[in-house]
mmCIF file of N, CA, C and O in Angstrom:
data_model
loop_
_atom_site.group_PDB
_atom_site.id
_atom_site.type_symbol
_atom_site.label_atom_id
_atom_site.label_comp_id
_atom_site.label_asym_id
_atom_site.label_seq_id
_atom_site.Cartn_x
_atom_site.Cartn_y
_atom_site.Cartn_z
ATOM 1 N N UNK A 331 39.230 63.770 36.395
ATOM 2 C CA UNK A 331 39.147 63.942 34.971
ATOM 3 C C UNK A 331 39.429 65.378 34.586
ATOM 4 O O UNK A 331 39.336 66.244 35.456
ATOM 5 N N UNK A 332 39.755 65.688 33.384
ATOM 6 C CA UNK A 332 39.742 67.199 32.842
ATOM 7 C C UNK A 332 38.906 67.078 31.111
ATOM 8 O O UNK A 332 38.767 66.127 30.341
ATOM 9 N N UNK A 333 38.596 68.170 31.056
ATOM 10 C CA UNK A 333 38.632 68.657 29.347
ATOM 11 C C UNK A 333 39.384 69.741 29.118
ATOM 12 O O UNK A 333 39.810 70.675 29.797
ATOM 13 N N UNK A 334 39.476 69.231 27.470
ATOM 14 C CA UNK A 334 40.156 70.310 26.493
ATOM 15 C C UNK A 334 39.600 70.955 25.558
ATOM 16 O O UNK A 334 38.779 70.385 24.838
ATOM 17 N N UNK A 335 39.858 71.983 25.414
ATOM 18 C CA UNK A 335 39.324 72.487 24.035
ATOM 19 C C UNK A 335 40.514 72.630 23.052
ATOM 20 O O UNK A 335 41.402 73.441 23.316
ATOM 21 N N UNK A 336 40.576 71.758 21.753
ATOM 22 C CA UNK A 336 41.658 72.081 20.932
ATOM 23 C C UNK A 336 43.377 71.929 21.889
ATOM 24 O O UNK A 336 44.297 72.719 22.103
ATOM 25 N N UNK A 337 43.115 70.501 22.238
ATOM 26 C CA UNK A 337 44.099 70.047 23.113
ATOM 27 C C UNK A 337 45.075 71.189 24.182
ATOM 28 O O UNK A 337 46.285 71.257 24.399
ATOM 29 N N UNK A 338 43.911 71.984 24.680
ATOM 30 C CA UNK A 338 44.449 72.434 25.796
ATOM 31 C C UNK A 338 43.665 72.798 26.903
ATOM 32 O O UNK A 338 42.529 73.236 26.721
ATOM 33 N N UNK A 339 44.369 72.606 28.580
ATOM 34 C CA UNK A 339 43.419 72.077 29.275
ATOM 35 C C UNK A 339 42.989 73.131 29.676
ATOM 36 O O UNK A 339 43.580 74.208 29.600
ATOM 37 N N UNK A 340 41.319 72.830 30.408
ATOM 38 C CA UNK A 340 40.304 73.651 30.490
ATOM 39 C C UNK A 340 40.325 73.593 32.298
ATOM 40 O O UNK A 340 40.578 72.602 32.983
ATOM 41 N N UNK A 341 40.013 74.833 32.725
ATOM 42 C CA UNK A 341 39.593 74.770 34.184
ATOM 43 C C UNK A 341 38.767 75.450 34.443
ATOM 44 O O UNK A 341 38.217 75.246 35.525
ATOM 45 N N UNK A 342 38.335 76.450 33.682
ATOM 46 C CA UNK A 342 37.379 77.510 34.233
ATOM 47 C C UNK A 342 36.117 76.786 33.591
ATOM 48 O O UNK A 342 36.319 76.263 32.495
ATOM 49 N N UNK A 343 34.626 76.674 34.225
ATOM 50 C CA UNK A 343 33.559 76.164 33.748
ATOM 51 C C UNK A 343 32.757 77.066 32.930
ATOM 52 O O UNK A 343 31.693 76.665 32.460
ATOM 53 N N UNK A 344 33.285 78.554 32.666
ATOM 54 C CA UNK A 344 32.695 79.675 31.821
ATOM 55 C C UNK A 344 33.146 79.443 30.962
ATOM 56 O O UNK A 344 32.204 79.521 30.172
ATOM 57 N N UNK A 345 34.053 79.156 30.362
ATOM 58 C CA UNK A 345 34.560 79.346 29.037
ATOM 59 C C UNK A 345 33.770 78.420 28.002
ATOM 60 O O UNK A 345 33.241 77.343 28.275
ATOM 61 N N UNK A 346 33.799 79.105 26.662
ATOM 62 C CA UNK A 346 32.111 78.982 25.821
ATOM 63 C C UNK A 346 33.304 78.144 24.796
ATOM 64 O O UNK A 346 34.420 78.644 24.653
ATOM 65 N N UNK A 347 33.027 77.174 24.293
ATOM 66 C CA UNK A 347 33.203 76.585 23.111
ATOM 67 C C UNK A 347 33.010 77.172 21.839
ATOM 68 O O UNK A 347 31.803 77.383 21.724
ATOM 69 N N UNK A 348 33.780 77.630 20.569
ATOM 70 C CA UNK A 348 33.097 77.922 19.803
ATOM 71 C C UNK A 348 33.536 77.163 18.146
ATOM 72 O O UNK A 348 34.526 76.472 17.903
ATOM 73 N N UNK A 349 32.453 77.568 17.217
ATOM 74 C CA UNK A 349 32.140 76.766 16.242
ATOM 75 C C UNK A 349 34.005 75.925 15.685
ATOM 76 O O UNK A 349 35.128 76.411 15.555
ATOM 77 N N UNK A 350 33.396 74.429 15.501
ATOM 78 C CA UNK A 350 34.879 73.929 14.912
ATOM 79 C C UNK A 350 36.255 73.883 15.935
ATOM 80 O O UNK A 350 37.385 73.651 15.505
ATOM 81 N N UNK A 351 35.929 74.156 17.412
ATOM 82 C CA UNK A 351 36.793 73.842 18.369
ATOM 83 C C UNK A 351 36.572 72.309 18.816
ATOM 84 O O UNK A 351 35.487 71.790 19.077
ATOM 85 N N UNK A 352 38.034 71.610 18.851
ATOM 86 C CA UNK A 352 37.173 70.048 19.526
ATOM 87 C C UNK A 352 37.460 70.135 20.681
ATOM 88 O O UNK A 352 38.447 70.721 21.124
ATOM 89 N N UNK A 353 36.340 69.361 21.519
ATOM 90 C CA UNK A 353 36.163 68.997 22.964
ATOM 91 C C UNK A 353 36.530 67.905 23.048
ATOM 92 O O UNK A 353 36.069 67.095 22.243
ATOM 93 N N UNK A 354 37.464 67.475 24.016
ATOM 94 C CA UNK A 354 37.505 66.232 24.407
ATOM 95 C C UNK A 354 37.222 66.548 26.135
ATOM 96 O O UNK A 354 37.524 67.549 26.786
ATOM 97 N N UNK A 355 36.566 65.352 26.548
ATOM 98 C CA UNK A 355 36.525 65.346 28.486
ATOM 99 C C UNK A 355 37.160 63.569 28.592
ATOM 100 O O UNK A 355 36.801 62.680 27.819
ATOM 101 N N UNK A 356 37.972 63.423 29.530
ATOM 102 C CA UNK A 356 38.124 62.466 30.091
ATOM 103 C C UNK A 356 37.684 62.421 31.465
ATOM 104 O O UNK A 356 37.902 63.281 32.318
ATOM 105 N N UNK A 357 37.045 61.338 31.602
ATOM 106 C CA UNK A 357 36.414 60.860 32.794
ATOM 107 C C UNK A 357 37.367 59.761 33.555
ATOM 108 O O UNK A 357 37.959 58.771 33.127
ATOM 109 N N UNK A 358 37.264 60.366 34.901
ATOM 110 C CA UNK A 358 38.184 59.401 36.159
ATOM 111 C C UNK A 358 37.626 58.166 35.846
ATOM 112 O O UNK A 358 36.469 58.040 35.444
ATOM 113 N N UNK A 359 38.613 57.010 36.060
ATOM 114 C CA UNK A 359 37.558 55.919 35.865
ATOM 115 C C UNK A 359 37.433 55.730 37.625
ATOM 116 O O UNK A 359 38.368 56.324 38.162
ATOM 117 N N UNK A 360 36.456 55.011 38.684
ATOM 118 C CA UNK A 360 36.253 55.003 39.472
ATOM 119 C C UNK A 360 35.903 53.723 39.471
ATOM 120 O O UNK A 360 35.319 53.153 38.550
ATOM 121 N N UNK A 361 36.456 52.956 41.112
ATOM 122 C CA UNK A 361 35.943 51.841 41.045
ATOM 123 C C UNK A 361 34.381 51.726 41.616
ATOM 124 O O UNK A 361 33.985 52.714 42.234
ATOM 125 N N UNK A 362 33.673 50.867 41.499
ATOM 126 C CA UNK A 362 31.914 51.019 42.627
ATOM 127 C C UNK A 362 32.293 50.135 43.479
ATOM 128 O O UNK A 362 32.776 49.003 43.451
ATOM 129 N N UNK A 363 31.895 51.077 44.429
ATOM 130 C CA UNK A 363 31.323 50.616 45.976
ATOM 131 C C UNK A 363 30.871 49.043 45.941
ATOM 132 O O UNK A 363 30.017 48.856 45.074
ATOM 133 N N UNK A 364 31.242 47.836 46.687
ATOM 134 C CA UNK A 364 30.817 46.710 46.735
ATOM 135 C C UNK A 364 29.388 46.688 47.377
ATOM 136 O O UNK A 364 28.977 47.629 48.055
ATOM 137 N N UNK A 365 28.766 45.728 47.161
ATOM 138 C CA UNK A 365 26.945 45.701 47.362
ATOM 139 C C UNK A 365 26.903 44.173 47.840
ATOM 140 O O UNK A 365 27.551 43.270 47.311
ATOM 141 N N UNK A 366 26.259 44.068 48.645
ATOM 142 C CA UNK A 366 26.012 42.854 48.956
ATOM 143 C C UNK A 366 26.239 41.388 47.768
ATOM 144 O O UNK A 366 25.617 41.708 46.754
ATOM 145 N N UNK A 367 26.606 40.578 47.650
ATOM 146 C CA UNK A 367 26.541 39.521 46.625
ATOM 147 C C UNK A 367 25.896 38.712 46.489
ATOM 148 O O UNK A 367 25.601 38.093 47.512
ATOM 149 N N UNK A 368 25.243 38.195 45.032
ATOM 150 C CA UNK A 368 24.142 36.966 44.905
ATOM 151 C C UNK A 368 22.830 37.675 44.204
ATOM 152 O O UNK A 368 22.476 38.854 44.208
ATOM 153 N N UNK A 369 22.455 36.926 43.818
ATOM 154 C CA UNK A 369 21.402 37.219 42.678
ATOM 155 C C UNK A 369 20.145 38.023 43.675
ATOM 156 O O UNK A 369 20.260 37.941 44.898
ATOM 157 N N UNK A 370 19.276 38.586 43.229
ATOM 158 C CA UNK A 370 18.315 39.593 43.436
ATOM 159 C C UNK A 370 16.991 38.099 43.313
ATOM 160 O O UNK A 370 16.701 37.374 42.360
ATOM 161 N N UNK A 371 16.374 38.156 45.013
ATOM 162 C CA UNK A 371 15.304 37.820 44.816
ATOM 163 C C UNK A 371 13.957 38.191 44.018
ATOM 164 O O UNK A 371 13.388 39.203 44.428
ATOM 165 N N UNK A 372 13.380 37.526 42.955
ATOM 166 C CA UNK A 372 12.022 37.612 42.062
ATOM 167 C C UNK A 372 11.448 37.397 42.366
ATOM 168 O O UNK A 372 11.282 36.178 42.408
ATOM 169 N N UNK A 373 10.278 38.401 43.044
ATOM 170 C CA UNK A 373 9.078 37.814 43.972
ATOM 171 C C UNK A 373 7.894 37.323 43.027
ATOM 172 O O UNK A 373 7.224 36.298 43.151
ATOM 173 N N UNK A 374 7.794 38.429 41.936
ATOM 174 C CA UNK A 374 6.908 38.333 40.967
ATOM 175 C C UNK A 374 7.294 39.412 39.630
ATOM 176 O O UNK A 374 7.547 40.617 39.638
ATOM 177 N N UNK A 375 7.209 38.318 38.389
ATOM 178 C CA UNK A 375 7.759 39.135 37.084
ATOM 179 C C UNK A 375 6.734 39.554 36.489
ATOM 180 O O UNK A 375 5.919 39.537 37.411
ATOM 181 N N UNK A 376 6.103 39.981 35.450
ATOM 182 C CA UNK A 376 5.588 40.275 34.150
ATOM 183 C C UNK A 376 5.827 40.592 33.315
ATOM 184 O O UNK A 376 7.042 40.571 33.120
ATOM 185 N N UNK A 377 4.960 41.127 32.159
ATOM 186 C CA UNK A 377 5.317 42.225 30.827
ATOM 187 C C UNK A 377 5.364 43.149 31.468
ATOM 188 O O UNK A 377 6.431 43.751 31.349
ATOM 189 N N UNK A 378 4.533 43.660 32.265
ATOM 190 C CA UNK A 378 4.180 45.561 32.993
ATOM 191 C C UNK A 378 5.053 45.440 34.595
ATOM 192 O O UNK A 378 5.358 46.542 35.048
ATOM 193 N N UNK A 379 5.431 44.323 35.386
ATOM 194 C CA UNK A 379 6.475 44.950 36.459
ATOM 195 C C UNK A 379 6.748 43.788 36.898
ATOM 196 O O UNK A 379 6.333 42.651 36.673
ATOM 197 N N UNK A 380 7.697 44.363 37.722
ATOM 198 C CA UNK A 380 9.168 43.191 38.385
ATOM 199 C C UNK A 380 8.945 43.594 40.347
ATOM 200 O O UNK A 380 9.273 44.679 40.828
ATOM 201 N N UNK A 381 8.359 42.474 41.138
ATOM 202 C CA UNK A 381 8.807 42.675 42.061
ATOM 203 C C UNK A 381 9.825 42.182 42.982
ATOM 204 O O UNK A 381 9.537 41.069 43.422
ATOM 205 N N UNK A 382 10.773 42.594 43.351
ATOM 206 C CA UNK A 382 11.702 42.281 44.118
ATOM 207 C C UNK A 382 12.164 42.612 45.223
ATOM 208 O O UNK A 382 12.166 43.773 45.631
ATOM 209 N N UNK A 383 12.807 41.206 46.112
ATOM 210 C CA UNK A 383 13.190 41.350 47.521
ATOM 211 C C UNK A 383 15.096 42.297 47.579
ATOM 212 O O UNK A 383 16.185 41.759 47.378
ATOM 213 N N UNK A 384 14.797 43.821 47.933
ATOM 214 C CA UNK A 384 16.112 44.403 47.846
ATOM 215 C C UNK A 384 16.322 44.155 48.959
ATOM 216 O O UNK A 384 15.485 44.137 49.861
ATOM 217 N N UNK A 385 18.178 43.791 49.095
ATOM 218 C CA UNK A 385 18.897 43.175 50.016
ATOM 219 C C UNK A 385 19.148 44.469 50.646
ATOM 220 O O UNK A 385 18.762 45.413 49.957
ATOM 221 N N UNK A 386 19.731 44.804 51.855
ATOM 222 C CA UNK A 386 19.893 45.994 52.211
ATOM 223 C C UNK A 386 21.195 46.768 52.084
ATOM 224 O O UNK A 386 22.076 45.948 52.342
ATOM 225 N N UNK A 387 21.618 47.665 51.877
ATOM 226 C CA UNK A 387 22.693 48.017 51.268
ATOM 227 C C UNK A 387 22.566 47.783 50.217
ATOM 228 O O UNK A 387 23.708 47.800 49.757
ATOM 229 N N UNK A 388 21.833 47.537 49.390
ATOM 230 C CA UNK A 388 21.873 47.785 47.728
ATOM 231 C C UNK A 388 20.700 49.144 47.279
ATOM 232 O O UNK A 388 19.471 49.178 47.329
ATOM 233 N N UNK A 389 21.709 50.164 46.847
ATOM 234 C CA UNK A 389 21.387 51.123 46.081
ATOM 235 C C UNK A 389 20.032 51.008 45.648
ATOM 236 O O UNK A 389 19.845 49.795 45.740
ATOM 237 N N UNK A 390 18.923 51.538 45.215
ATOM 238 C CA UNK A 390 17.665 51.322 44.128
ATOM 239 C C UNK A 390 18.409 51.662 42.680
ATOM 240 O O UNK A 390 18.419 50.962 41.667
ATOM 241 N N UNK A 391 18.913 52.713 42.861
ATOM 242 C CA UNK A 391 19.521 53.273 41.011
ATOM 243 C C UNK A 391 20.396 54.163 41.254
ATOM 244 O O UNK A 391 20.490 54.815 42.294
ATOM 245 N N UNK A 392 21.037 54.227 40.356
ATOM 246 C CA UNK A 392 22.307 54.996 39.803
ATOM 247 C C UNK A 392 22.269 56.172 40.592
ATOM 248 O O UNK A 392 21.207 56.767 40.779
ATOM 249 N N UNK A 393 23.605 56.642 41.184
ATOM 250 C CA UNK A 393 23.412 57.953 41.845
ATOM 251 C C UNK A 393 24.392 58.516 40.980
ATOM 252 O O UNK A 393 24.541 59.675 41.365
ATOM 253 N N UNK A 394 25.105 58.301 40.050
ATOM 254 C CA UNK A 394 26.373 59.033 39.540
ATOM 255 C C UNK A 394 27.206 59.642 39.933
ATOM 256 O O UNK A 394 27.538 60.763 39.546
ATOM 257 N N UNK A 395 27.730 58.936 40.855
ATOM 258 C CA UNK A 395 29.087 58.940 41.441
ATOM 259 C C UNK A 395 29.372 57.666 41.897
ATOM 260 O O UNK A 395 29.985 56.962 41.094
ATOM 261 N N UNK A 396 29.086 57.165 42.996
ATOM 262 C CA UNK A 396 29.504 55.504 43.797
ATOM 263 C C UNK A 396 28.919 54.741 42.549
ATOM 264 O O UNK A 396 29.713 54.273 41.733
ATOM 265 N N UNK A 397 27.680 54.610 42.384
ATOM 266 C CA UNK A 397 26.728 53.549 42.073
ATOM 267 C C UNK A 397 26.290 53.533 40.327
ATOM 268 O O UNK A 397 25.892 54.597 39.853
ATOM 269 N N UNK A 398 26.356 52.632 39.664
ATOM 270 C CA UNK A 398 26.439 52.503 38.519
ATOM 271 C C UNK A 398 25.549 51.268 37.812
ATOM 272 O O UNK A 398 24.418 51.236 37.327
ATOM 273 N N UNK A 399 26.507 50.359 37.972
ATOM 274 C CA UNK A 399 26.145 48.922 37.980
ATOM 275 C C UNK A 399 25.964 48.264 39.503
ATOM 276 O O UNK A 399 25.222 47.290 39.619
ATOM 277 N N UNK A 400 26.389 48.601 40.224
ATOM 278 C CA UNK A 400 26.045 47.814 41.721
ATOM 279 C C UNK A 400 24.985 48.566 42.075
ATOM 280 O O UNK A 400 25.097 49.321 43.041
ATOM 281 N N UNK A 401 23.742 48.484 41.331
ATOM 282 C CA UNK A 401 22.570 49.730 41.774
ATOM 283 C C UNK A 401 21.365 48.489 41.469
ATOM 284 O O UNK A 401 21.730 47.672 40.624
ATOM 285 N N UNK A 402 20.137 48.287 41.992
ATOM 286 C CA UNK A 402 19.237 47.297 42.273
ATOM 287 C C UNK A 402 18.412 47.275 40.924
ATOM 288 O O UNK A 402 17.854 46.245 40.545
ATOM 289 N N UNK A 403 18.346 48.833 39.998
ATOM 290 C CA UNK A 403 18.168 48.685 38.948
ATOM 291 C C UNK A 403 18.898 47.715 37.774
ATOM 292 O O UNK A 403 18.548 46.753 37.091
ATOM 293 N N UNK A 404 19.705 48.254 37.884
ATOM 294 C CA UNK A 404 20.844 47.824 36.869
ATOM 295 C C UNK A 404 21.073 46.140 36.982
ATOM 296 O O UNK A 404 21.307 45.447 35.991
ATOM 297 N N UNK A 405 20.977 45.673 38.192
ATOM 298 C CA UNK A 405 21.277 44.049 38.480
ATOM 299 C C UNK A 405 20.305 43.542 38.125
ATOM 300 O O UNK A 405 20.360 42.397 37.677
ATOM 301 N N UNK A 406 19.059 44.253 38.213
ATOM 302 C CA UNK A 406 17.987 43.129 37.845
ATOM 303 C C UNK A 406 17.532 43.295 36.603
ATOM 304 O O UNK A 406 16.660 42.528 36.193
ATOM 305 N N UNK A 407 18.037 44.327 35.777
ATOM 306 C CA UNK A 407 17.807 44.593 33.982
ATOM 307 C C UNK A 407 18.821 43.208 33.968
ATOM 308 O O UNK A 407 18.313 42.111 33.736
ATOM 309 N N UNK A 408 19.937 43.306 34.169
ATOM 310 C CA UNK A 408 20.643 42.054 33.890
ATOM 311 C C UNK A 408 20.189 40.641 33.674
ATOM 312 O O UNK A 408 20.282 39.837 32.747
ATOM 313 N N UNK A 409 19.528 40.637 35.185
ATOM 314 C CA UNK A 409 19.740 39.251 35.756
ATOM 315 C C UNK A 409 18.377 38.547 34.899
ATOM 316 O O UNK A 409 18.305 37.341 34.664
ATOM 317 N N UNK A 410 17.364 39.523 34.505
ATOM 318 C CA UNK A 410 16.884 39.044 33.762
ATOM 319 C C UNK A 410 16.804 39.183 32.324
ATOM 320 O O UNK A 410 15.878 38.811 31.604
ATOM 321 N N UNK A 411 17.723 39.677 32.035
ATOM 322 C CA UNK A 411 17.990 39.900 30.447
ATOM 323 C C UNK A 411 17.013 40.933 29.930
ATOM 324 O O UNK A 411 16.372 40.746 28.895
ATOM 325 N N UNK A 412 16.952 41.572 30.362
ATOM 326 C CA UNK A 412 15.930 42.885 29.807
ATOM 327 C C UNK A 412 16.496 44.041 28.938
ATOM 328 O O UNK A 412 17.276 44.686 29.638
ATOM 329 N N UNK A 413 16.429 44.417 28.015
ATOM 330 C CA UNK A 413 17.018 45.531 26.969
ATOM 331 C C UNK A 413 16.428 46.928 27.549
ATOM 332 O O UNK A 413 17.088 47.955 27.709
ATOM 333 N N UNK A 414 15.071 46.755 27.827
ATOM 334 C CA UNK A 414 14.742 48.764 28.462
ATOM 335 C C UNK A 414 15.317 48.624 29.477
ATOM 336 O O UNK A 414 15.755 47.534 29.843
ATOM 337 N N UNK A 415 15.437 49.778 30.181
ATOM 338 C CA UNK A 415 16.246 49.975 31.382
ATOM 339 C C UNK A 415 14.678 50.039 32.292
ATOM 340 O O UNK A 415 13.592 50.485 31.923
ATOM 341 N N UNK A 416 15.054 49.450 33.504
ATOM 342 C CA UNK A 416 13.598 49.256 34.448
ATOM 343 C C UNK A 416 13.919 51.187 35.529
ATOM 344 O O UNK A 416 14.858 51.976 35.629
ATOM 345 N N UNK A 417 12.284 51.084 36.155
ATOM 346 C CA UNK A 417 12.081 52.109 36.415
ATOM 347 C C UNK A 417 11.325 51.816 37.809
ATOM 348 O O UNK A 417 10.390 51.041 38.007
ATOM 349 N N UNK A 418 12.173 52.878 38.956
ATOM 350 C CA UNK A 418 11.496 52.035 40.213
ATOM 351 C C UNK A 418 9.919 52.410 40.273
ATOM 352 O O UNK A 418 9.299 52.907 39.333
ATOM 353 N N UNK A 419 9.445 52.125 41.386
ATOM 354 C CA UNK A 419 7.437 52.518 41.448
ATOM 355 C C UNK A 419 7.139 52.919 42.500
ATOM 356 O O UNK A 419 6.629 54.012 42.746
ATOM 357 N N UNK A 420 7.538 51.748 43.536
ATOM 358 C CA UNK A 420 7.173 51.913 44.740
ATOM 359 C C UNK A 420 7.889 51.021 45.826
ATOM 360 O O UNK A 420 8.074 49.805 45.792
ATOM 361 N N UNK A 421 8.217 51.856 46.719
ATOM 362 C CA UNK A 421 9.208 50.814 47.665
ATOM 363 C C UNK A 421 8.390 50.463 49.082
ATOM 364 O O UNK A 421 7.917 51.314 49.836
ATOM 365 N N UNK A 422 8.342 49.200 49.245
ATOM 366 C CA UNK A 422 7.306 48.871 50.882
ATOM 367 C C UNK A 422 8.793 48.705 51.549
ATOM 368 O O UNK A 422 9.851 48.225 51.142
ATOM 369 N N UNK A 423 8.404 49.280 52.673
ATOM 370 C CA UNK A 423 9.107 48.882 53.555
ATOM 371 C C UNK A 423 8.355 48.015 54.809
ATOM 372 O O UNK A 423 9.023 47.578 55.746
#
């Protein structure tokens, strides 16, 4: 990816923006890393927590770079239709 300031490109990470200059950044699009496939075992749900059987090779959460949506968070906000974003607690191994 690069940014611009006032459509011209930027490389140095010092250079200061100033008032009424536009920024644009484009971001690489990247593909994610494949994760095991198939729905996320629900050991036990509630209002207050979600426990689940993580498959191995699946991420816990977002690292921002590989992992995005193929992250154990993110599949199971899905899989159960949840609007907050879930938050890990505690992992047994």
């Amino acid at each position: 990816g690069h940014a611009t300031i006032n459509q011209m490109v930027v490389t140095d990470p010092a250079v200061e923006v100033r008032r009424n200059e536009v920024v644009h950044v484009k971001q690489r699009h990247c593909h994610e890393l494949p994760v095991p496939a198939g729905s996320i075992e629900i050991v036990h749900c509630d209002e207050g927590v979600v426990v689940c059987n993580k498959p191995s090779g699946l991420p816990v959460s977002p690292d921002g770079l590989n992992y995005h949506h193929n992250s154990l968070m993110h599949l199971v906000q899905h899989q159960l239709g949840l609007s907050e974003a879930l938050r890990p607690v505690h992992r047994i191994d």
